[in-house]
mmCIF file of C-alpha atoms in Angstrom:
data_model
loop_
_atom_site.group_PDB
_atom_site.id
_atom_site.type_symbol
_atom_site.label_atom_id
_atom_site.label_comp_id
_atom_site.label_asym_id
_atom_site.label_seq_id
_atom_site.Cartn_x
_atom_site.Cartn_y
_atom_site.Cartn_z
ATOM 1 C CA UNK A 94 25.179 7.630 -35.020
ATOM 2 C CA UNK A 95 23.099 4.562 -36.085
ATOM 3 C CA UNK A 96 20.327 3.845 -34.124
ATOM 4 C CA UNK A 97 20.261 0.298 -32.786
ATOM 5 C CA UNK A 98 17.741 -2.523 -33.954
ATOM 6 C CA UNK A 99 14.744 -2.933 -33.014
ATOM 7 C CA UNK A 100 13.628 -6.277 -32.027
ATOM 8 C CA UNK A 101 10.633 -7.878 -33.910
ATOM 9 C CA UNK A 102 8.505 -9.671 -31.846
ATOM 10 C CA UNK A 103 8.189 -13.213 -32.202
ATOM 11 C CA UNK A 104 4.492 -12.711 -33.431
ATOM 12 C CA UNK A 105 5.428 -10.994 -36.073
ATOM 13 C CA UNK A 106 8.420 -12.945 -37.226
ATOM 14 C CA UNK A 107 5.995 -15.586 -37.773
ATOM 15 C CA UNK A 108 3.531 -14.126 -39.699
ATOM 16 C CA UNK A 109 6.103 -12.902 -41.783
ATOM 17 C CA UNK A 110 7.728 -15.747 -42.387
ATOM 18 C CA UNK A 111 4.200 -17.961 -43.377
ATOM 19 C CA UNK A 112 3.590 -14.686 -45.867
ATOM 20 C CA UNK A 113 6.700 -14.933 -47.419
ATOM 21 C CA UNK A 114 6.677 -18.845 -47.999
ATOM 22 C CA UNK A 115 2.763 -18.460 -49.462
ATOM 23 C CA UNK A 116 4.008 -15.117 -51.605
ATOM 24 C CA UNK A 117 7.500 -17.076 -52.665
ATOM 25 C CA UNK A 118 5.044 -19.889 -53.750
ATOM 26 C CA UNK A 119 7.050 -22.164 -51.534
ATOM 27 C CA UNK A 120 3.343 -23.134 -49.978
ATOM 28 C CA UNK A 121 0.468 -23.456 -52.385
ATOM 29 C CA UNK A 122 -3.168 -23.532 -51.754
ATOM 30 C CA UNK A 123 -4.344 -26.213 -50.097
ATOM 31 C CA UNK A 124 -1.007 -26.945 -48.606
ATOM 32 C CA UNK A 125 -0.292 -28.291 -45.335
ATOM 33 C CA UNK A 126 1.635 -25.697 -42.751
ATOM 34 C CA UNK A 127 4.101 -26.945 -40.271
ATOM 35 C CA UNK A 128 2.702 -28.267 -36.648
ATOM 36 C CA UNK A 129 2.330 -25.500 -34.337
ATOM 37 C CA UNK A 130 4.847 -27.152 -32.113
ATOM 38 C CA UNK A 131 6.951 -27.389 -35.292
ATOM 39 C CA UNK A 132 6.849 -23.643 -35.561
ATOM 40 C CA UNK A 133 7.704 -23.176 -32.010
ATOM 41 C CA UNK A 134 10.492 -25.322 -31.891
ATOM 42 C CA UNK A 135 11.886 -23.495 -35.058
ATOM 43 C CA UNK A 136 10.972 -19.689 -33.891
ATOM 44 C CA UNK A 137 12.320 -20.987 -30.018
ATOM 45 C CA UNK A 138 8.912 -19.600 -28.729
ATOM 46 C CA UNK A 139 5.999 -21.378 -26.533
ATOM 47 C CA UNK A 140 3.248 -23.062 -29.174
ATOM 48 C CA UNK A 141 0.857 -19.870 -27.460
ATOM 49 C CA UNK A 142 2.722 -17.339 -29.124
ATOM 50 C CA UNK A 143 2.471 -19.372 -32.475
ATOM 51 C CA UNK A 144 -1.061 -19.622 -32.134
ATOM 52 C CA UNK A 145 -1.736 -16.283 -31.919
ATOM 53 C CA UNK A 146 -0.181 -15.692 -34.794
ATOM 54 C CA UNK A 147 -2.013 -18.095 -36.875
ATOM 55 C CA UNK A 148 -4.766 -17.397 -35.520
ATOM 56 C CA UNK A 149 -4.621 -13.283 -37.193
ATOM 57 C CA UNK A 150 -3.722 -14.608 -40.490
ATOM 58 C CA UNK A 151 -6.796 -17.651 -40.240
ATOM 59 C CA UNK A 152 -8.611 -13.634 -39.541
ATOM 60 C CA UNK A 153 -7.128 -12.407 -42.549
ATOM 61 C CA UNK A 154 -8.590 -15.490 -44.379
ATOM 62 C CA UNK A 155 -5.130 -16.203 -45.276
ATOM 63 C CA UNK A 156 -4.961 -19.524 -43.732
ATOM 64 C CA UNK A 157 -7.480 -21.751 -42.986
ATOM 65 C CA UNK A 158 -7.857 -24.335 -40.358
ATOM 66 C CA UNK A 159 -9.705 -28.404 -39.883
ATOM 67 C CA UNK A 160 -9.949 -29.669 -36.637
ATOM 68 C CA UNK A 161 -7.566 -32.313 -36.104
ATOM 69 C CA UNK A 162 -5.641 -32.012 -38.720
ATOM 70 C CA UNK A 163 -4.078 -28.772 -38.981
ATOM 71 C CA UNK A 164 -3.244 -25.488 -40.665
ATOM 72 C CA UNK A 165 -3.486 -24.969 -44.734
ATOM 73 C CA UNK A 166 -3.387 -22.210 -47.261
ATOM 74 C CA UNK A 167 -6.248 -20.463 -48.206
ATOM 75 C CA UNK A 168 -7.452 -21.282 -51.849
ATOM 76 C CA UNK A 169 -9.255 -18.499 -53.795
ATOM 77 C CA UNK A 170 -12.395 -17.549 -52.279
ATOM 78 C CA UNK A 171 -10.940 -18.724 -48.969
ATOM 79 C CA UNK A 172 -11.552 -22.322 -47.710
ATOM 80 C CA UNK A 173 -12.335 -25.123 -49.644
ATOM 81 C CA UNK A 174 -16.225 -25.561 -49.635
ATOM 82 C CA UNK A 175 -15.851 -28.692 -47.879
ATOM 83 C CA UNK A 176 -14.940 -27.612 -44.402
ATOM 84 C CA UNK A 177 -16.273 -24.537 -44.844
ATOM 85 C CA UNK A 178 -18.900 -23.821 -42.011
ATOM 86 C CA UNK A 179 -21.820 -22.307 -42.810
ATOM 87 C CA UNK A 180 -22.651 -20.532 -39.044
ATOM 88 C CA UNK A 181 -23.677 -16.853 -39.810
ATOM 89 C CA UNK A 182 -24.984 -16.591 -36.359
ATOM 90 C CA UNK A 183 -22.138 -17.782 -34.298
ATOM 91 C CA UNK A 184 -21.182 -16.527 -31.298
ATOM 92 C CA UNK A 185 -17.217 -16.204 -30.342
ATOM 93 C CA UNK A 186 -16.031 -18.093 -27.316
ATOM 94 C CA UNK A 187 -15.093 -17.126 -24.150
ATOM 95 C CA UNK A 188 -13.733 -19.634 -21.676
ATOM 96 C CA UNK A 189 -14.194 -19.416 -17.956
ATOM 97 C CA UNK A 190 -11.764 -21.553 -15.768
ATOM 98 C CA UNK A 191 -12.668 -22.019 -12.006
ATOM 99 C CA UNK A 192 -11.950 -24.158 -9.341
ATOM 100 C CA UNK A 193 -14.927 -24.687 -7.940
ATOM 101 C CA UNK A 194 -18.842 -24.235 -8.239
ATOM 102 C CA UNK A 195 -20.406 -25.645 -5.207
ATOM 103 C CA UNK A 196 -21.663 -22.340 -3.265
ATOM 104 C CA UNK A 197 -23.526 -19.024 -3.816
ATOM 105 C CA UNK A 198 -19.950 -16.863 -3.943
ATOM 106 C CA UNK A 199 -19.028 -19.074 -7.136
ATOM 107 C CA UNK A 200 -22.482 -19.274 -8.603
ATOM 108 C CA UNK A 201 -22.890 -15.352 -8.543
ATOM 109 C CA UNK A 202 -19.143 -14.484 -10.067
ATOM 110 C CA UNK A 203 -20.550 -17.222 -12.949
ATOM 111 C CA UNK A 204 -23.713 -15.533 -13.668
ATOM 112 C CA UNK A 205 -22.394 -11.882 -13.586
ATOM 113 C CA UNK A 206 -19.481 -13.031 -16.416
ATOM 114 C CA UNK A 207 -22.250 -14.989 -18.404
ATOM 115 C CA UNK A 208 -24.565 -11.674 -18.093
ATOM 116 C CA UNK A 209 -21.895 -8.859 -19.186
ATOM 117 C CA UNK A 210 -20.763 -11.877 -22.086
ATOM 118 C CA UNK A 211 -23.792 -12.396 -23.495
ATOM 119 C CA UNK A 212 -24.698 -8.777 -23.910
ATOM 120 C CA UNK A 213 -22.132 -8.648 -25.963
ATOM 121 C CA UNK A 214 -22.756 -11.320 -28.347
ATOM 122 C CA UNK A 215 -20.400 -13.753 -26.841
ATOM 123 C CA UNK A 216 -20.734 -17.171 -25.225
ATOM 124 C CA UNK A 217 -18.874 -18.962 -22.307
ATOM 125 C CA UNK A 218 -17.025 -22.127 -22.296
ATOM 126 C CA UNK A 219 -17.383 -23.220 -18.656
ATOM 127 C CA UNK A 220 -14.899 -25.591 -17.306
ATOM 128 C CA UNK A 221 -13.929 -26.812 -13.020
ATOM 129 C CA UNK A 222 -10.429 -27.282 -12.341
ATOM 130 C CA UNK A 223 -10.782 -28.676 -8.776
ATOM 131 C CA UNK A 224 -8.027 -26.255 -7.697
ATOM 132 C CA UNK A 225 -5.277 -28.803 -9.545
ATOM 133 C CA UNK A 226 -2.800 -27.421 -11.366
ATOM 134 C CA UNK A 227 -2.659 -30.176 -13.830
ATOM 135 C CA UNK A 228 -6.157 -30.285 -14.908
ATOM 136 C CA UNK A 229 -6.135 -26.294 -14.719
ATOM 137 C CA UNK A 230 -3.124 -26.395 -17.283
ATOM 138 C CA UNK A 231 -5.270 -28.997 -19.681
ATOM 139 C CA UNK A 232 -8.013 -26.951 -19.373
ATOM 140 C CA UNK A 233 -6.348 -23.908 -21.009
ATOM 141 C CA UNK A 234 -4.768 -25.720 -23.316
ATOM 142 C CA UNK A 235 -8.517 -27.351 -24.459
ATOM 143 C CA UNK A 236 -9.654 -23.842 -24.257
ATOM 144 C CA UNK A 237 -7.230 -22.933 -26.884
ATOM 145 C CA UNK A 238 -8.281 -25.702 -29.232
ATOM 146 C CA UNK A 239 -12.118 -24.322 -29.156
ATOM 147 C CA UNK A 240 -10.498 -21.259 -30.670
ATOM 148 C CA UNK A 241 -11.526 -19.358 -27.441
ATOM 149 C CA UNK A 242 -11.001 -15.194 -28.067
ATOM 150 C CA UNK A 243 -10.327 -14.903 -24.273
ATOM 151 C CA UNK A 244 -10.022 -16.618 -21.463
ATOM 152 C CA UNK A 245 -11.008 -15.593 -17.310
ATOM 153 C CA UNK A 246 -9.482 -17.928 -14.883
ATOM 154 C CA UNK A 247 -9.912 -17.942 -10.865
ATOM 155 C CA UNK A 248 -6.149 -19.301 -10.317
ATOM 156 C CA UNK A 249 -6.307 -22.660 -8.079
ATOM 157 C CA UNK A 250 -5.415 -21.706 -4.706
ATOM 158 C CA UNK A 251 -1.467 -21.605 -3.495
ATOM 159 C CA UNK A 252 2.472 -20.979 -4.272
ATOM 160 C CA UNK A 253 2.952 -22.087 -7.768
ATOM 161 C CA UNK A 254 0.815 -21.098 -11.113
ATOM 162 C CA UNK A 255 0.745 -22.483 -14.578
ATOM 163 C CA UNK A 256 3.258 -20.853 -16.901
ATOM 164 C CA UNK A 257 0.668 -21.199 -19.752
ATOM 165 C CA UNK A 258 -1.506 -18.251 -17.748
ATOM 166 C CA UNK A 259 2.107 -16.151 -18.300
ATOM 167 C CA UNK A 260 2.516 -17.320 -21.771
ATOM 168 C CA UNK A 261 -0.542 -16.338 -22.646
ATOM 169 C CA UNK A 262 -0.433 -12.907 -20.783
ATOM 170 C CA UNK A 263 2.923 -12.144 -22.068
ATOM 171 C CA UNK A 264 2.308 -13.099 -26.072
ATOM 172 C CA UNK A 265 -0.741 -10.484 -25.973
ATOM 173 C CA UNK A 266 -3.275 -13.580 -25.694
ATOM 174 C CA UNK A 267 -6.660 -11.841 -23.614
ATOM 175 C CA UNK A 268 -6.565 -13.146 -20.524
ATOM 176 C CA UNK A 269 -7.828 -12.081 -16.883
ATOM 177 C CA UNK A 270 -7.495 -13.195 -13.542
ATOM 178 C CA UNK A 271 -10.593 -13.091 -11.422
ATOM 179 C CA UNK A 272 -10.215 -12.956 -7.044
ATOM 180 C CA UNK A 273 -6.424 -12.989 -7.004
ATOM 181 C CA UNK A 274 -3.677 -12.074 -9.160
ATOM 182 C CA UNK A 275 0.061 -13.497 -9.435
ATOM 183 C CA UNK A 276 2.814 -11.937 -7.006
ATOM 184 C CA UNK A 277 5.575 -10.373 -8.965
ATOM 185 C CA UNK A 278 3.921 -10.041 -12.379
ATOM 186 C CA UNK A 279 1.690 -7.923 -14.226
ATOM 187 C CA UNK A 280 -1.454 -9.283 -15.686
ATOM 188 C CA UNK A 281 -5.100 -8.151 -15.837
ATOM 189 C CA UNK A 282 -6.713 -8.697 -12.876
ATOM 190 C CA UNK A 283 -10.670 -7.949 -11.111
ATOM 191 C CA UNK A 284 -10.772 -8.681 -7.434
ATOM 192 C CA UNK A 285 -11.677 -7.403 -4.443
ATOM 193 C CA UNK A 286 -9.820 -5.413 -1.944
ATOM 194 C CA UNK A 287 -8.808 -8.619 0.545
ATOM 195 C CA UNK A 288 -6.645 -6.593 2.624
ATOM 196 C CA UNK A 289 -9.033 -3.356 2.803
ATOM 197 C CA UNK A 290 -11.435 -6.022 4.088
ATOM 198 C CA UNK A 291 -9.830 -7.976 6.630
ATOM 199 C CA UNK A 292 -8.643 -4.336 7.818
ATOM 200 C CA UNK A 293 -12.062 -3.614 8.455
ATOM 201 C CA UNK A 294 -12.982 -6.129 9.996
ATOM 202 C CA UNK A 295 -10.344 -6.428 12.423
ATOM 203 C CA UNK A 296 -10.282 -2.866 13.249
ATOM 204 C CA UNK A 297 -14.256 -3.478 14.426
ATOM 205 C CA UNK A 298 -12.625 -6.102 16.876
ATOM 206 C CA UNK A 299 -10.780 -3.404 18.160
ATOM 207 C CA UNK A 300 -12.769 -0.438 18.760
ATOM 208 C CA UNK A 301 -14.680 -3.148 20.630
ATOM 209 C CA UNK A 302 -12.057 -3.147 23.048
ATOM 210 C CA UNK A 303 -10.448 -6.585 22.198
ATOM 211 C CA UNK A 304 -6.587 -6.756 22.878
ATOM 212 C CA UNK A 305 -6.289 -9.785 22.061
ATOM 213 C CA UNK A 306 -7.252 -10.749 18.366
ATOM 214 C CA UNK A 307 -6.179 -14.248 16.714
ATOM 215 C CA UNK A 308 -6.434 -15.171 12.896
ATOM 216 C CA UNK A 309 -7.110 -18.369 11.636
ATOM 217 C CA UNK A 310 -6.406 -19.782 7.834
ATOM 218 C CA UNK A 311 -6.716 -23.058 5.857
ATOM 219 C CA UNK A 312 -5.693 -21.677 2.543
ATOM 220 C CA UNK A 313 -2.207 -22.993 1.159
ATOM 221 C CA UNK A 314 0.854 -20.426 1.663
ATOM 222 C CA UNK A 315 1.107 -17.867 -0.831
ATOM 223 C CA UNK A 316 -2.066 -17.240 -2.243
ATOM 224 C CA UNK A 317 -2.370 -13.840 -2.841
ATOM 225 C CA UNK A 318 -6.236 -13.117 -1.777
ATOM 226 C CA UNK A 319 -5.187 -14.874 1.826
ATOM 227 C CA UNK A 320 -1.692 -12.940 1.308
ATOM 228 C CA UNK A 321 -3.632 -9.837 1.528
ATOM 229 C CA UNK A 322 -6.244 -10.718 4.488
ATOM 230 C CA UNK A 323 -3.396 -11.212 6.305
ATOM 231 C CA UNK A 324 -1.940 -7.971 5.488
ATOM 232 C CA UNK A 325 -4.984 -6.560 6.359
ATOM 233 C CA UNK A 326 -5.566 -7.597 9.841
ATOM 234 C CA UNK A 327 -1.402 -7.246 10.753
ATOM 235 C CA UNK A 328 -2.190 -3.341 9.375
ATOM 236 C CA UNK A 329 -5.150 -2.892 11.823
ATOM 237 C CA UNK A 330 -3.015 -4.088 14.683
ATOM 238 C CA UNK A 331 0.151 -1.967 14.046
ATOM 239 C CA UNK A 332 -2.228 1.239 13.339
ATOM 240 C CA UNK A 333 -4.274 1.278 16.716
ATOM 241 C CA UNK A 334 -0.474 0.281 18.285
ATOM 242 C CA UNK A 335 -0.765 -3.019 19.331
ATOM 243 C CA UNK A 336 1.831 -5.621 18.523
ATOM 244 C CA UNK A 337 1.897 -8.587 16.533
ATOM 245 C CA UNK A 338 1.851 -11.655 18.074
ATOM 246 C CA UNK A 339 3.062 -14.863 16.082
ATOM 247 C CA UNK A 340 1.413 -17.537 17.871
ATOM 248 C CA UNK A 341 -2.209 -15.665 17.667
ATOM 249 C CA UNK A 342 -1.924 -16.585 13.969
ATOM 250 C CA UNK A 343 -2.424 -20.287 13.028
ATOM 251 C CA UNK A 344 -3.492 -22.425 10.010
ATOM 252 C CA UNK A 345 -5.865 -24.938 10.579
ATOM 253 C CA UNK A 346 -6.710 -28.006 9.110
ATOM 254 C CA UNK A 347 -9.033 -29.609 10.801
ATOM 255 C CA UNK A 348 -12.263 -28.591 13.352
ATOM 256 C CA UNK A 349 -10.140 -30.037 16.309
ATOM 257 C CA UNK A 350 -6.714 -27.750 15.351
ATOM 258 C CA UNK A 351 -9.327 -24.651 16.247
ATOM 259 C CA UNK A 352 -10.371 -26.096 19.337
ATOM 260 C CA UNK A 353 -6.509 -27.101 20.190
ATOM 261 C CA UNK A 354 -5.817 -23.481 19.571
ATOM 262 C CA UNK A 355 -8.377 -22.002 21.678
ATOM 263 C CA UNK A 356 -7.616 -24.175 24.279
ATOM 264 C CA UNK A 357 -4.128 -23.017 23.912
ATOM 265 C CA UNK A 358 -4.752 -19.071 23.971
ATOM 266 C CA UNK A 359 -7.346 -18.756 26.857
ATOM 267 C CA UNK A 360 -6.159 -14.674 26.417
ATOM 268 C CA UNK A 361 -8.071 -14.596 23.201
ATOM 269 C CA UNK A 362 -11.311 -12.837 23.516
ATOM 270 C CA UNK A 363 -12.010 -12.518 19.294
ATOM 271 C CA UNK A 364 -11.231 -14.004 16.080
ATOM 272 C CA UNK A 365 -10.823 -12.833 12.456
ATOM 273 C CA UNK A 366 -11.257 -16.239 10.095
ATOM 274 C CA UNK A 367 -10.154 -15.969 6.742
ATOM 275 C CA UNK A 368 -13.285 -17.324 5.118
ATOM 276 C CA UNK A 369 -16.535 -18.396 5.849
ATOM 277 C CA UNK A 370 -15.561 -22.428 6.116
ATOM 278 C CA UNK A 371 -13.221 -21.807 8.550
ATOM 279 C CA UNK A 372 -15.201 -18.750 10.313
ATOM 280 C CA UNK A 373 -18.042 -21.657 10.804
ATOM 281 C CA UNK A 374 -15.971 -24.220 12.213
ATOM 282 C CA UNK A 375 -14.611 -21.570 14.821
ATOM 283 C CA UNK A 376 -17.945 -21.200 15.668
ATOM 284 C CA UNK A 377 -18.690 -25.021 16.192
ATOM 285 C CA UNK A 378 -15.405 -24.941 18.215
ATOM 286 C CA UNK A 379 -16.408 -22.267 20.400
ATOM 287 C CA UNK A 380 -20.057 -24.527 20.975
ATOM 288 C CA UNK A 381 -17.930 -27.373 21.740
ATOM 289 C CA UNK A 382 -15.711 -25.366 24.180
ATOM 290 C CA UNK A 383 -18.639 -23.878 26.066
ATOM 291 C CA UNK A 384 -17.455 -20.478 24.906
ATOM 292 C CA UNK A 385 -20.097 -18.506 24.386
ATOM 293 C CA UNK A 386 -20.738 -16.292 21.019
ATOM 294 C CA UNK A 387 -19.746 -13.392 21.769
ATOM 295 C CA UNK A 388 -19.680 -12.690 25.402
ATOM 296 C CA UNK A 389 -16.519 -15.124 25.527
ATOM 297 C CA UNK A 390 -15.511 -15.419 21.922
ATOM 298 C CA UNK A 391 -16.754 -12.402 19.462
ATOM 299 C CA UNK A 392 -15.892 -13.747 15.999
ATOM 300 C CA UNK A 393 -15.724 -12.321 12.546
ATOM 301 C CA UNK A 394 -15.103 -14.170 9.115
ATOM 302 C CA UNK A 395 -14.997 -13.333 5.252
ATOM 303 C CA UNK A 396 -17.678 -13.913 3.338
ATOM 304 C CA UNK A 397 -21.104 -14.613 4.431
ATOM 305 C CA UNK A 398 -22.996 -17.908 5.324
ATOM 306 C CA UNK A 399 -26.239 -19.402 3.202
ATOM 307 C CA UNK A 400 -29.280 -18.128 5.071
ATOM 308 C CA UNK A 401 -27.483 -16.229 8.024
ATOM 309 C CA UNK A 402 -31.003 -15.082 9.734
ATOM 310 C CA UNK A 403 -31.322 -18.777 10.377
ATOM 311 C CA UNK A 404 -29.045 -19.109 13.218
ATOM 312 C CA UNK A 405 -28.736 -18.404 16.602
ATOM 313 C CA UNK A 406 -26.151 -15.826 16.275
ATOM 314 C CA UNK A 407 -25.958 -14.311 13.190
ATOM 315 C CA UNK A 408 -22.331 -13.952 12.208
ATOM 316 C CA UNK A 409 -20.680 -10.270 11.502
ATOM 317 C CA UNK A 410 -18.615 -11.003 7.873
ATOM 318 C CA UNK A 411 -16.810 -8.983 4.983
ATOM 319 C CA UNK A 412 -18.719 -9.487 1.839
ATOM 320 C CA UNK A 413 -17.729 -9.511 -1.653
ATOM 321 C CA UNK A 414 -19.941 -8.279 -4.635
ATOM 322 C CA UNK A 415 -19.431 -11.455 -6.557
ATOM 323 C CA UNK A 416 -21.834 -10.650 -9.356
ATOM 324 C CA UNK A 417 -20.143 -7.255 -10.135
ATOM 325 C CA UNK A 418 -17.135 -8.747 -9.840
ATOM 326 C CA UNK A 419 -18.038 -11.208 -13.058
ATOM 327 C CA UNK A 420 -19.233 -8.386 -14.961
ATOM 328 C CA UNK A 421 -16.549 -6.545 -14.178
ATOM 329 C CA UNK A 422 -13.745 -8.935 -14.983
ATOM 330 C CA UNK A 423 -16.004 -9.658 -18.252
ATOM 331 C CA UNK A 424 -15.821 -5.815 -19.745
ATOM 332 C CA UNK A 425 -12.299 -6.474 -18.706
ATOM 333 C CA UNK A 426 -11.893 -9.081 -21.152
ATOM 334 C CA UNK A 427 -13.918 -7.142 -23.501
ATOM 335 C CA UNK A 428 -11.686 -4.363 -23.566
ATOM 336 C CA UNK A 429 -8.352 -6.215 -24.159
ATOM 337 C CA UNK A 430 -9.943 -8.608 -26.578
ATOM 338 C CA UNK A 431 -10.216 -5.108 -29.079
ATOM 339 C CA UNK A 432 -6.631 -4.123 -27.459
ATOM 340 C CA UNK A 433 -4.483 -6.918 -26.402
ATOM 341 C CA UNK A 434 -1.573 -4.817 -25.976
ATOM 342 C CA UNK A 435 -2.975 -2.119 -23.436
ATOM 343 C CA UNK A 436 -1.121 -1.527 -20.409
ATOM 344 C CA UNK A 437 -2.273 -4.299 -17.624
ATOM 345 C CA UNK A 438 -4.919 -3.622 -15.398
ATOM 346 C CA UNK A 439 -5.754 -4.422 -11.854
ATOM 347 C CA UNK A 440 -9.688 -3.636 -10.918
ATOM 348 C CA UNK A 441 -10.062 -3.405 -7.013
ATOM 349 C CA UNK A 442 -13.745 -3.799 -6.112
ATOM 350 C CA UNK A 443 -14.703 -2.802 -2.217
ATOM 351 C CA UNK A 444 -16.188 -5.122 0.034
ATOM 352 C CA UNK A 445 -18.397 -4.176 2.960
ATOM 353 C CA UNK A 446 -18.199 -5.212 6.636
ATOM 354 C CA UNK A 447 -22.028 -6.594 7.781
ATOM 355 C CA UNK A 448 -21.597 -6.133 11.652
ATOM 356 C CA UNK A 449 -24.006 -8.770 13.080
ATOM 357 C CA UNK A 450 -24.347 -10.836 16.452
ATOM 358 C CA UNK A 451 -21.179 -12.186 16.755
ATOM 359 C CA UNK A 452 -19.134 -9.547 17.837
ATOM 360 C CA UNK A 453 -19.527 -7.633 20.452
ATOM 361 C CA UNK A 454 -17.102 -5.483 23.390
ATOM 362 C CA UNK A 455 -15.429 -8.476 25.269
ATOM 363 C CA UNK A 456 -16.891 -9.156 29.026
ATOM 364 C CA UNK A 457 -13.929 -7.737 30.570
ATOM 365 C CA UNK A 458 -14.481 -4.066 28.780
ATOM 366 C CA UNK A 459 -18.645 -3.779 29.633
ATOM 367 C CA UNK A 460 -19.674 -1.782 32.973
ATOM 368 C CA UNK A 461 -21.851 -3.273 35.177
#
């Protein structure tokens, strides 16, 4: 019985098909290629996947490339002499995508990838996407003009993702996804353990004797790090049997939604933030309420504060290891950048719960 065809990637249709017009001599040296959204439109296949492509054969010193103005043939002895560049000590590119880089968390992740990178010989192209989509999506795409070997991205927060991060994954292009990966699909991912976390934290609420235990956002739906702190805490309830009460959860926008909540739950005695901005502004809330930290209000956040010894009431938090998560998520990279095609990886780092002043068992609970 004849055994049915196997399918030949797009990848390799492509190189094929630029071999056999440069063997056929139906492309001479020197010769212009098509576009790379020429090639995609005739292969039916995202301009990624023809990149890639090219870019083994410009390996193979088969083609050649000039910076604005496209693809050509290799002459003999490879490319002509005049864009030839002469940079025996170049490092390859790595680019690093994030949305933001305004606080310790995001300065530490930055210098653990730069770190583990330049070990290695490589050096990072370092761009802010400002958590939009758009400018995320241009980003990559600029990345990919650099001639980038890899790329890490930090996603921009929320529901919807850039289908160039699943192009990329899915034509064998090295990419990683630091902090949070993308529901439903399989990509390489380094974050930490968000749900193990808020768990933790939660569950110290608890065994404190608090019944009554809110949760407080300001991330956008569907972000899978907040996805997974919310798992977390809803696990720590159900295992120590208590139920799960709706309207103890709320997302907040603004300093006054906290105290409008507060004010609306009198029965709540402690409160697991998601992160440290909104952890903070419970805090201020609490002040402003004349609920005192944490005989009235025990309160516990992710992620710590700058300089925590510096207040009043030093705040219990989850903390992530944001330098080893870099250097992790950079060997990462390493790896599939020698191996594109290994199976897809998700690293989960621990965290640790830092139990401070701000928790404590609620008045109610404490013998006199």
């Amino acid at each position: 019985m004849d055994q049915p065809t196997k399918r030949v990637p797009h990848y390799v249709q492509i190189r094929k098909y630029v071999n056999d017009q440069i063997q056929q001599l139906k492309w001479r040296e020197g010769d212009r290629l098509p576009s790379e959204n020429e090639l995609a439109a005739q292969f039916g296949v995202s301009r990624i996947t023809v990149k890639n492509a090219l870019d083994s054969l410009v390996q193979e010193g088969i083609i050649y490339r000039i910076q604005g103005k496209g693809s050509f043939v290799s002459v003999s002895g490879g490319e002509p002499a005049l864009y030839r560049k002469e940079e025996p000590a170049s490092h390859p590119l790595v680019a690093y995508i994030t949305p933001v880089l305004n606080n310790s968390f995001t300065a530490l992740l930055l210098s653990g990838i730069e770190e583990e990178l330049s070990q290695h010989g490589h050096k990072v192209v370092f761009s802010k996407s400002d958590g939009c989509l758009i400018k995320e999506k241009q980003l990559i795409q600029e990345a990919l003009e650099l001639g980038v070997r890899g790329i890490l991205i930090f996603p921009a927060d929320g529901e919807k993702y850039n289908e160039e991060i699943v192009q990329l994954s899915m034509s064998d292009f090295p990419i990683v996804l630091i902090d949070r990966d993308l529901p439903g699909l399989s990509m390489h991912c380094v974050c930490s353990d968000h749900e193990g976390g808020a768990y933790a934290a939660t569950k110290h609420l608890i065994e404190l004797g608090h019944t009554s235990v809110a949760y407080l956002s300001a991330s956008p739906p569907f972000t899978s790090s907040m996805e997974e702190r919310l798992a977390g805490y809803e696990k720590a309830l159900v295992d120590s049997g208590m139920p799960i009460f709706h309207h103890h959860r709320a997302k907040v926008v603004s300093p006054q939604d906290i105290v409008d909540f507060l004010e609306a739950n009198p029965d709540i005695t402690a409160v697991f933030a998601e992160n440290s901005g909104v952890g903070q502004a419970v805090l201020e809330a609490a002040k402003q309420l004349g609920l005192s930290v944490p005989e009235r209000l025990s309160v516990a956040f992710f992620d710590d504060i700058e300089f925590p010894n510096l207040h009043v009431t030093t705040p219990t938090v989850v903390v992530q290891q944001e330098r080893l998560i870099g250097k992790e998520s950079a060997k990462l990279l390493l790896k599939v950048m020698d191996d594109p095609r290994q199976p897809k990886q998700k690293v989960l780092l621990p965290t640790e719960l830092l139990k401070r002043q701000s928790t404590a068992a609620p008045l109610h609970s404490v013998k006199s």
